Amino acid sequence: MLSVVNDADGSTANGSSLIDEIVREGARRMLAAALESEVNAYITELADERDERGRRLVVRNGYHQPRKVTTAAGVIEVKAPRVNDKRVDAETGERKRFSSAILPPWCRKSPKISEVLPLLYLHGLSSGDFVPALEQFLGSSAGLSPATVTRLTTQWQADHAAFMDRDLSEVDYVYVWADGIHLKVRLEEAKACVLVLIGVRTDGSKELIALKDGYRESGELWADLLRDCARRGMRAPVLAVGDGALGFWKALAEVFPDTREQRCWVHKTANVLDAMPKSAQPGAKKAIQDIYNAEDRDHAVQAIKTFAKLYGAKFPKAVKKITDDQEELLAFFGFPAEHWIHLRTTNPIESTFSTVRLRTRVTRGAGSRTAALAMVFKLVGSAQQRWRAVNAPHLVALVRAGAPFERGHLVERPASLAA
């Protein structure tokens, strides 16, 4: 039974509010119950495992020492049940051990708390300010000392470095999105940006490929990034999607010349409308939407002709931005119709970084580009866990295999073979 002594204003004897104490106690009890249930299920599942004397090999063995865990509900003390597992691994000869999926042995803070720390850093909070900032919210400063935060940032930098040096020969990215994201965070150069590559694997899942700081999205920096990916075993994607202004395309032609190009319609629309007066923009935007939302490539080509007829006389520069890049803008029509919505824009990158942009601002505090980039990497890693696969993921493998698609549909038997 929870027992607290509260003052007239609803605060408890130690200064925290009554409602916070109730929430923390409820969280502690729920966590304790979940840990007990997990251990009981583990022991029950292995109840038939016995030694030569018939005694069970997996049994309860009291509790581990209490430890404090920082959660979104505050800091709570946990006594995790202990398991005595006497089984021996036949391959290694070592004792098997029970490891909780809910509360691993190394866990001292929940993933949500770890996700908050890079956000606060990017927002300009120095490591020395973490304790007073979070102590009031979490009810304790346990595990949040400046030294702890510094160790975390160092670890995240190491994680990012390892990520950018990992072997890519075992994965296959069929589609990739590329963009240069400008974040007003602790970057030393005003025009510095983050070069981002996100890919779609043959199973349809999306995955971060690379994240590297750059300057003005130059072609040479993109080439360095792509060469590095190729060095580590990355196969040429079938299609790459990006902004038409990127130096990325020159680099792509050099490193992966067989990859087809698709210009982002969101960026293209913005560029076209910028070349027109505001009074003409609503109608022009609707005409542009008719192009990329067309039923198929033939209808899209006709919609481009209509756009040129309507606006070519008055705004030739705006129309030229579309007609000059027609092939690259309509490349997505050669792929499965279910994938069109994914392939015509760089939205997978933009949507991921929109939340990062909202939580960042220009700061003047101490910090390095390496640390800031590690924070961004950590945030993207958290976001990646919520990314959904592309529509009709089973078709991605067919795209890699070179299967033909007409009007967005798989051609079961090409005409040349049927003849």
Coordinates of N, CA and C in Angstrom, one line a residue, residues 1-143:
M1 N 0.9 -1.2 0.0 CA 0.0 0.0 0.0 C 0.9 1.2 0.0
L2 N 0.6 2.2 -1.0 CA 1.4 3.4 -1.1 C 1.0 4.3 0.1
S3 N 2.0 4.8 0.8 CA 1.7 5.7 1.9 C 2.6 7.0 1.7
V4 N 2.0 8.1 1.6 CA 2.8 9.4 1.4 C 2.2 10.4 2.4
V5 N 3.1 11.3 2.8 CA 2.7 12.4 3.7 C 2.7 13.6 2.9
N6 N 1.6 14.3 2.6 CA 1.5 15.4 1.7 C 1.1 16.7 2.5
D7 N 1.6 17.8 2.0 CA 1.2 19.1 2.6 C -0.1 19.5 2.0
A8 N -0.5 20.7 2.4 CA -1.8 21.2 1.9 C -1.8 21.5 0.4
D9 N -0.6 21.8 -0.1 CA -0.5 22.2 -1.5 C -0.3 21.0 -2.4
G10 N -0.4 19.8 -1.9 CA -0.3 18.6 -2.7 C 1.1 18.0 -2.8
S11 N 2.1 18.6 -2.1 CA 3.5 18.1 -2.2 C 3.7 17.2 -1.1
T12 N 4.7 16.3 -1.3 CA 5.0 15.3 -0.3 C 6.2 15.9 0.6
A13 N 6.6 15.1 1.5 CA 7.6 15.5 2.5 C 8.9 15.8 1.9
N14 N 9.2 15.1 0.8 CA 10.5 15.3 0.1 C 10.5 16.4 -1.0
G15 N 9.3 17.1 -1.1 CA 9.2 18.2 -2.0 C 8.6 17.9 -3.4
S16 N 8.4 16.6 -3.7 CA 7.8 16.2 -5.0 C 6.3 16.2 -4.8
S17 N 5.5 16.2 -5.9 CA 4.1 16.3 -5.9 C 3.5 14.9 -5.6
L18 N 2.3 14.8 -5.0 CA 1.7 13.6 -4.7 C 1.4 12.8 -5.9
I19 N 1.0 13.4 -7.0 CA 0.6 12.7 -8.2 C 1.8 12.1 -8.8
D20 N 3.0 12.7 -8.7 CA 4.2 12.1 -9.3 C 4.6 10.9 -8.5
E21 N 4.5 11.0 -7.2 CA 4.8 9.8 -6.3 C 3.9 8.6 -6.7
I22 N 2.6 8.9 -6.9 CA 1.7 7.8 -7.2 C 2.1 7.2 -8.6
V23 N 2.4 8.1 -9.5 CA 2.8 7.6 -10.9 C 4.1 6.7 -10.8
R24 N 5.0 7.2 -10.0 CA 6.3 6.4 -9.9 C 6.0 5.1 -9.2
E25 N 5.2 5.1 -8.1 CA 4.9 3.8 -7.4 C 4.2 2.9 -8.3
G26 N 3.2 3.4 -9.1 CA 2.5 2.6 -10.0 C 3.4 1.9 -11.1
A27 N 4.3 2.8 -11.6 CA 5.3 2.3 -12.6 C 6.2 1.2 -12.0
R28 N 6.6 1.4 -10.7 CA 7.5 0.4 -10.0 C 6.8 -0.9 -9.9
R29 N 5.5 -0.9 -9.5 CA 4.8 -2.1 -9.3 C 4.5 -2.8 -10.6
M30 N 4.2 -2.1 -11.6 CA 3.9 -2.7 -12.9 C 5.2 -3.3 -13.5
L31 N 6.3 -2.6 -13.3 CA 7.6 -3.2 -13.8 C 8.0 -4.5 -13.0
A32 N 7.7 -4.4 -11.7 CA 8.0 -5.6 -10.9 C 7.2 -6.8 -11.3
A33 N 5.9 -6.5 -11.6 CA 5.0 -7.6 -12.0 C 5.4 -8.1 -13.3
A34 N 5.8 -7.3 -14.2 CA 6.2 -7.7 -15.6 C 7.5 -8.6 -15.5
L35 N 8.4 -8.2 -14.6 CA 9.6 -9.0 -14.5 C 9.3 -10.3 -13.9
E36 N 8.5 -10.4 -12.9 CA 8.1 -11.6 -12.3 C 7.4 -12.6 -13.3
S37 N 6.5 -12.0 -14.1 CA 5.8 -12.8 -15.2 C 6.8 -13.3 -16.2
E38 N 7.8 -12.5 -16.6 CA 8.8 -12.9 -17.6 C 9.6 -14.1 -17.0
V39 N 10.0 -14.0 -15.8 CA 10.8 -15.1 -15.2 C 10.0 -16.3 -15.0
N40 N 8.8 -16.2 -14.6 CA 7.9 -17.4 -14.4 C 7.7 -18.1 -15.7
A41 N 7.5 -17.3 -16.8 CA 7.2 -17.9 -18.1 C 8.5 -18.7 -18.6
Y42 N 9.6 -18.1 -18.3 CA 10.9 -18.7 -18.7 C 11.1 -20.0 -18.0
I43 N 10.8 -20.0 -16.7 CA 11.0 -21.2 -15.9 C 10.0 -22.3 -16.2
T44 N 8.8 -21.9 -16.5 CA 7.7 -22.8 -16.9 C 8.0 -23.5 -18.2
E45 N 8.6 -22.7 -19.1 CA 8.9 -23.2 -20.5 C 10.0 -24.3 -20.4
L46 N 10.9 -24.2 -19.4 CA 12.0 -25.1 -19.3 C 11.9 -26.0 -18.1
A47 N 10.6 -26.2 -17.7 CA 10.4 -27.1 -16.5 C 10.8 -28.5 -16.7
D48 N 10.8 -29.0 -18.0 CA 11.1 -30.4 -18.3 C 12.6 -30.6 -18.4
E49 N 13.4 -29.5 -18.3 CA 14.9 -29.7 -18.4 C 15.4 -30.1 -17.0
R50 N 15.9 -31.4 -17.0 CA 16.3 -31.9 -15.7 C 17.7 -32.6 -15.8
D51 N 18.4 -32.8 -14.7 CA 19.6 -33.4 -14.7 C 19.4 -34.9 -14.5
E52 N 20.5 -35.7 -14.4 CA 20.5 -37.2 -14.3 C 19.7 -37.6 -13.1
R53 N 19.6 -36.8 -12.0 CA 18.9 -37.1 -10.8 C 17.5 -36.7 -10.8
G54 N 17.1 -36.1 -12.0 CA 15.7 -35.7 -12.1 C 15.4 -34.3 -11.5
R55 N 16.4 -33.6 -11.1 CA 16.2 -32.3 -10.5 C 16.2 -31.2 -11.7
R56 N 15.3 -30.2 -11.5 CA 15.2 -29.2 -12.5 C 16.4 -28.4 -12.7
L57 N 16.8 -28.0 -13.9 CA 18.0 -27.3 -14.2 C 17.8 -25.8 -14.2
V58 N 16.5 -25.4 -14.3 CA 16.2 -23.9 -14.3 C 15.2 -23.6 -13.2
V59 N 15.7 -22.9 -12.2 CA 14.9 -22.6 -11.0 C 15.1 -21.1 -10.6
R60 N 14.1 -20.6 -9.8 CA 14.3 -19.3 -9.2 C 15.4 -19.2 -8.2
N61 N 16.0 -18.0 -8.1 CA 17.2 -17.9 -7.1 C 17.1 -16.6 -6.5
G62 N 16.0 -16.2 -5.8 CA 15.9 -14.9 -5.1 C 15.9 -13.7 -6.1
Y63 N 16.6 -12.6 -5.6 CA 16.5 -11.4 -6.4 C 17.9 -10.8 -6.5
H64 N 18.1 -10.0 -7.6 CA 19.4 -9.3 -7.7 C 19.3 -8.1 -6.7
Q65 N 20.5 -7.5 -6.6 CA 20.5 -6.3 -5.7 C 19.7 -5.2 -6.3
P66 N 19.0 -4.4 -5.5 CA 18.1 -3.3 -6.0 C 19.0 -2.3 -6.9
R67 N 18.4 -1.8 -7.9 CA 19.0 -0.8 -8.7 C 18.0 0.3 -9.1
K68 N 18.5 1.5 -9.4 CA 17.6 2.6 -9.8 C 17.7 2.7 -11.3
V69 N 16.5 2.8 -11.9 CA 16.3 2.9 -13.3 C 15.6 4.2 -13.6
T70 N 16.2 5.0 -14.5 CA 15.5 6.3 -14.9 C 14.6 6.0 -16.0
T71 N 13.3 6.4 -15.8 CA 12.2 6.1 -16.8 C 11.5 7.4 -17.1
A72 N 10.6 7.4 -18.0 CA 9.8 8.6 -18.3 C 8.9 9.0 -17.1
A73 N 8.6 8.0 -16.2 CA 7.8 8.2 -15.0 C 8.7 8.7 -13.9
G74 N 10.0 8.8 -14.1 CA 10.9 9.2 -13.0 C 11.9 8.1 -12.7
V75 N 12.6 8.3 -11.6 CA 13.6 7.2 -11.2 C 12.9 6.3 -10.2
I76 N 12.9 5.0 -10.6 CA 12.3 4.0 -9.7 C 13.3 2.9 -9.3
E77 N 13.1 2.4 -8.1 CA 14.0 1.3 -7.7 C 13.4 0.0 -8.0
V78 N 14.3 -0.9 -8.6 CA 13.8 -2.2 -9.1 C 14.6 -3.3 -8.4
K79 N 13.9 -4.4 -8.0 CA 14.6 -5.6 -7.6 C 14.2 -6.7 -8.6
A80 N 15.1 -7.0 -9.5 CA 14.8 -8.0 -10.6 C 15.0 -9.4 -10.0
P81 N 14.0 -10.3 -10.3 CA 14.2 -11.7 -9.9 C 15.3 -12.3 -10.6
R82 N 16.0 -13.3 -9.9 CA 17.1 -13.9 -10.4 C 16.8 -15.4 -10.7
V83 N 17.5 -15.9 -11.8 CA 17.2 -17.3 -12.2 C 18.5 -18.0 -12.2
N84 N 18.5 -19.2 -11.6 CA 19.6 -20.1 -11.6 C 19.4 -21.1 -12.8
D85 N 20.2 -20.9 -13.9 CA 20.1 -21.8 -15.0 C 21.3 -22.6 -15.1
K86 N 21.2 -23.9 -14.8 CA 22.3 -24.8 -14.8 C 22.6 -25.5 -16.1
R87 N 21.9 -25.2 -17.1 CA 22.1 -25.8 -18.4 C 23.5 -25.3 -19.0
V88 N 24.1 -26.2 -19.9 CA 25.3 -25.9 -20.5 C 25.2 -25.9 -22.0
D89 N 25.7 -24.9 -22.6 CA 25.6 -24.8 -24.1 C 26.6 -25.8 -24.7
A90 N 26.0 -26.7 -25.6 CA 26.8 -27.8 -26.1 C 27.9 -27.3 -27.0
E91 N 27.7 -26.2 -27.7 CA 28.8 -25.7 -28.6 C 29.9 -25.0 -27.9
T92 N 29.6 -24.1 -26.9 CA 30.6 -23.4 -26.3 C 31.1 -24.0 -25.0
G93 N 30.3 -24.8 -24.4 CA 30.6 -25.4 -23.1 C 30.4 -24.5 -21.9
E94 N 29.8 -23.3 -22.2 CA 29.5 -22.3 -21.1 C 28.1 -22.4 -20.6
R95 N 27.9 -22.0 -19.4 CA 26.6 -22.0 -18.7 C 25.6 -21.0 -19.5
K96 N 24.4 -21.5 -19.7 CA 23.4 -20.6 -20.2 C 22.9 -19.6 -19.2
R97 N 22.5 -18.5 -19.6 CA 22.1 -17.5 -18.7 C 20.8 -16.8 -19.1
F98 N 19.9 -16.6 -18.1 CA 18.7 -15.9 -18.4 C 19.0 -14.4 -18.5
S99 N 18.5 -13.7 -19.6 CA 18.6 -12.3 -19.8 C 17.3 -11.7 -20.0
S100 N 16.9 -10.8 -19.2 CA 15.5 -10.2 -19.3 C 15.5 -9.3 -20.5
A101 N 14.4 -9.5 -21.3 CA 14.2 -8.6 -22.5 C 13.6 -7.3 -22.0
I102 N 13.0 -7.2 -20.8 CA 12.4 -6.0 -20.3 C 13.4 -5.1 -19.7
L103 N 14.3 -5.7 -18.9 CA 15.3 -5.0 -18.1 C 16.6 -5.7 -18.2
P104 N 17.4 -5.4 -19.3 CA 18.7 -6.1 -19.5 C 19.6 -5.7 -18.3
P105 N 20.6 -6.5 -18.1 CA 21.5 -6.2 -16.9 C 22.2 -4.9 -17.0
W106 N 22.5 -4.3 -18.2 CA 23.2 -3.1 -18.4 C 22.3 -1.9 -18.3
C107 N 21.0 -2.1 -18.3 CA 20.0 -1.0 -18.4 C 19.9 -0.2 -17.1
R108 N 20.1 1.1 -17.3 CA 20.0 2.1 -16.1 C 19.0 3.2 -16.5
K109 N 18.6 3.3 -17.8 CA 17.7 4.3 -18.2 C 16.9 3.7 -19.4
S110 N 15.6 4.1 -19.5 CA 14.8 3.6 -20.5 C 15.2 4.2 -21.9
P111 N 14.9 3.6 -23.0 CA 15.2 4.1 -24.3 C 14.7 5.5 -24.5
K112 N 13.5 5.8 -24.0 CA 12.9 7.2 -24.1 C 13.8 8.2 -23.5
I113 N 14.4 8.0 -22.4 CA 15.3 8.9 -21.7 C 16.5 9.1 -22.6
S114 N 17.1 8.0 -23.1 CA 18.2 8.1 -24.0 C 17.9 8.9 -25.2
E115 N 16.7 8.9 -25.7 CA 16.3 9.6 -26.9 C 16.2 11.1 -26.6
V116 N 15.8 11.4 -25.3 CA 15.7 12.8 -24.9 C 17.0 13.5 -24.9
L117 N 18.0 12.8 -24.4 CA 19.3 13.5 -24.2 C 19.9 14.1 -25.5
P118 N 20.0 13.4 -26.6 CA 20.5 14.1 -27.8 C 19.6 15.2 -28.3
L119 N 18.3 15.2 -28.0 CA 17.4 16.3 -28.4 C 17.8 17.5 -27.6
L120 N 18.0 17.3 -26.3 CA 18.4 18.5 -25.4 C 19.8 19.0 -25.8
Y121 N 20.7 18.2 -26.2 CA 22.0 18.6 -26.6 C 21.9 19.4 -27.9
L122 N 21.2 18.9 -28.8 CA 21.0 19.7 -30.1 C 20.3 21.0 -29.9
H123 N 19.5 21.1 -28.9 CA 18.8 22.3 -28.6 C 19.6 23.3 -27.9
G124 N 20.9 22.9 -27.5 CA 21.8 23.9 -27.0 C 22.1 23.7 -25.5
L125 N 21.5 22.7 -24.9 CA 21.8 22.4 -23.5 C 23.1 21.8 -23.3
S126 N 24.0 22.4 -22.4 CA 25.3 21.9 -22.2 C 25.2 20.7 -21.2
S127 N 26.2 19.8 -21.2 CA 26.2 18.6 -20.4 C 26.0 19.0 -18.9
G128 N 26.6 20.1 -18.5 CA 26.4 20.5 -17.1 C 25.1 21.0 -16.7
D129 N 24.2 21.3 -17.7 CA 22.8 21.7 -17.4 C 21.8 20.6 -17.4
F130 N 22.3 19.4 -17.7 CA 21.3 18.3 -17.8 C 20.7 17.9 -16.4
V131 N 21.6 17.9 -15.4 CA 21.1 17.5 -14.1 C 20.0 18.5 -13.6
P132 N 20.3 19.8 -13.5 CA 19.2 20.6 -13.0 C 18.0 20.7 -13.9
A133 N 18.2 20.5 -15.2 CA 17.0 20.5 -16.1 C 16.1 19.3 -16.0
L134 N 16.7 18.1 -15.7 CA 15.9 16.9 -15.7 C 15.6 16.4 -14.3
E135 N 16.3 17.0 -13.3 CA 16.1 16.5 -11.9 C 14.6 16.8 -11.5
Q136 N 14.2 18.0 -11.8 CA 12.8 18.4 -11.5 C 11.8 17.5 -12.2
F137 N 12.0 17.2 -13.4 CA 11.1 16.4 -14.2 C 11.1 15.0 -13.8
L138 N 12.3 14.4 -13.5 CA 12.3 13.0 -13.2 C 12.3 12.7 -11.7
G139 N 12.5 13.7 -10.9 CA 12.4 13.5 -9.5 C 13.8 13.1 -8.9
S140 N 14.8 12.9 -9.7 CA 16.1 12.5 -9.2 C 17.1 12.8 -10.3
S141 N 18.4 12.9 -9.9 CA 19.4 13.2 -10.9 C 20.3 11.9 -11.1
A142 N 19.7 10.8 -10.6 CA 20.5 9.5 -10.7 C 20.8 9.2 -12.2
G143 N 22.0 8.9 -12.4 CA 22.5 8.5 -13.8 C 22.5 9.6 -14.8

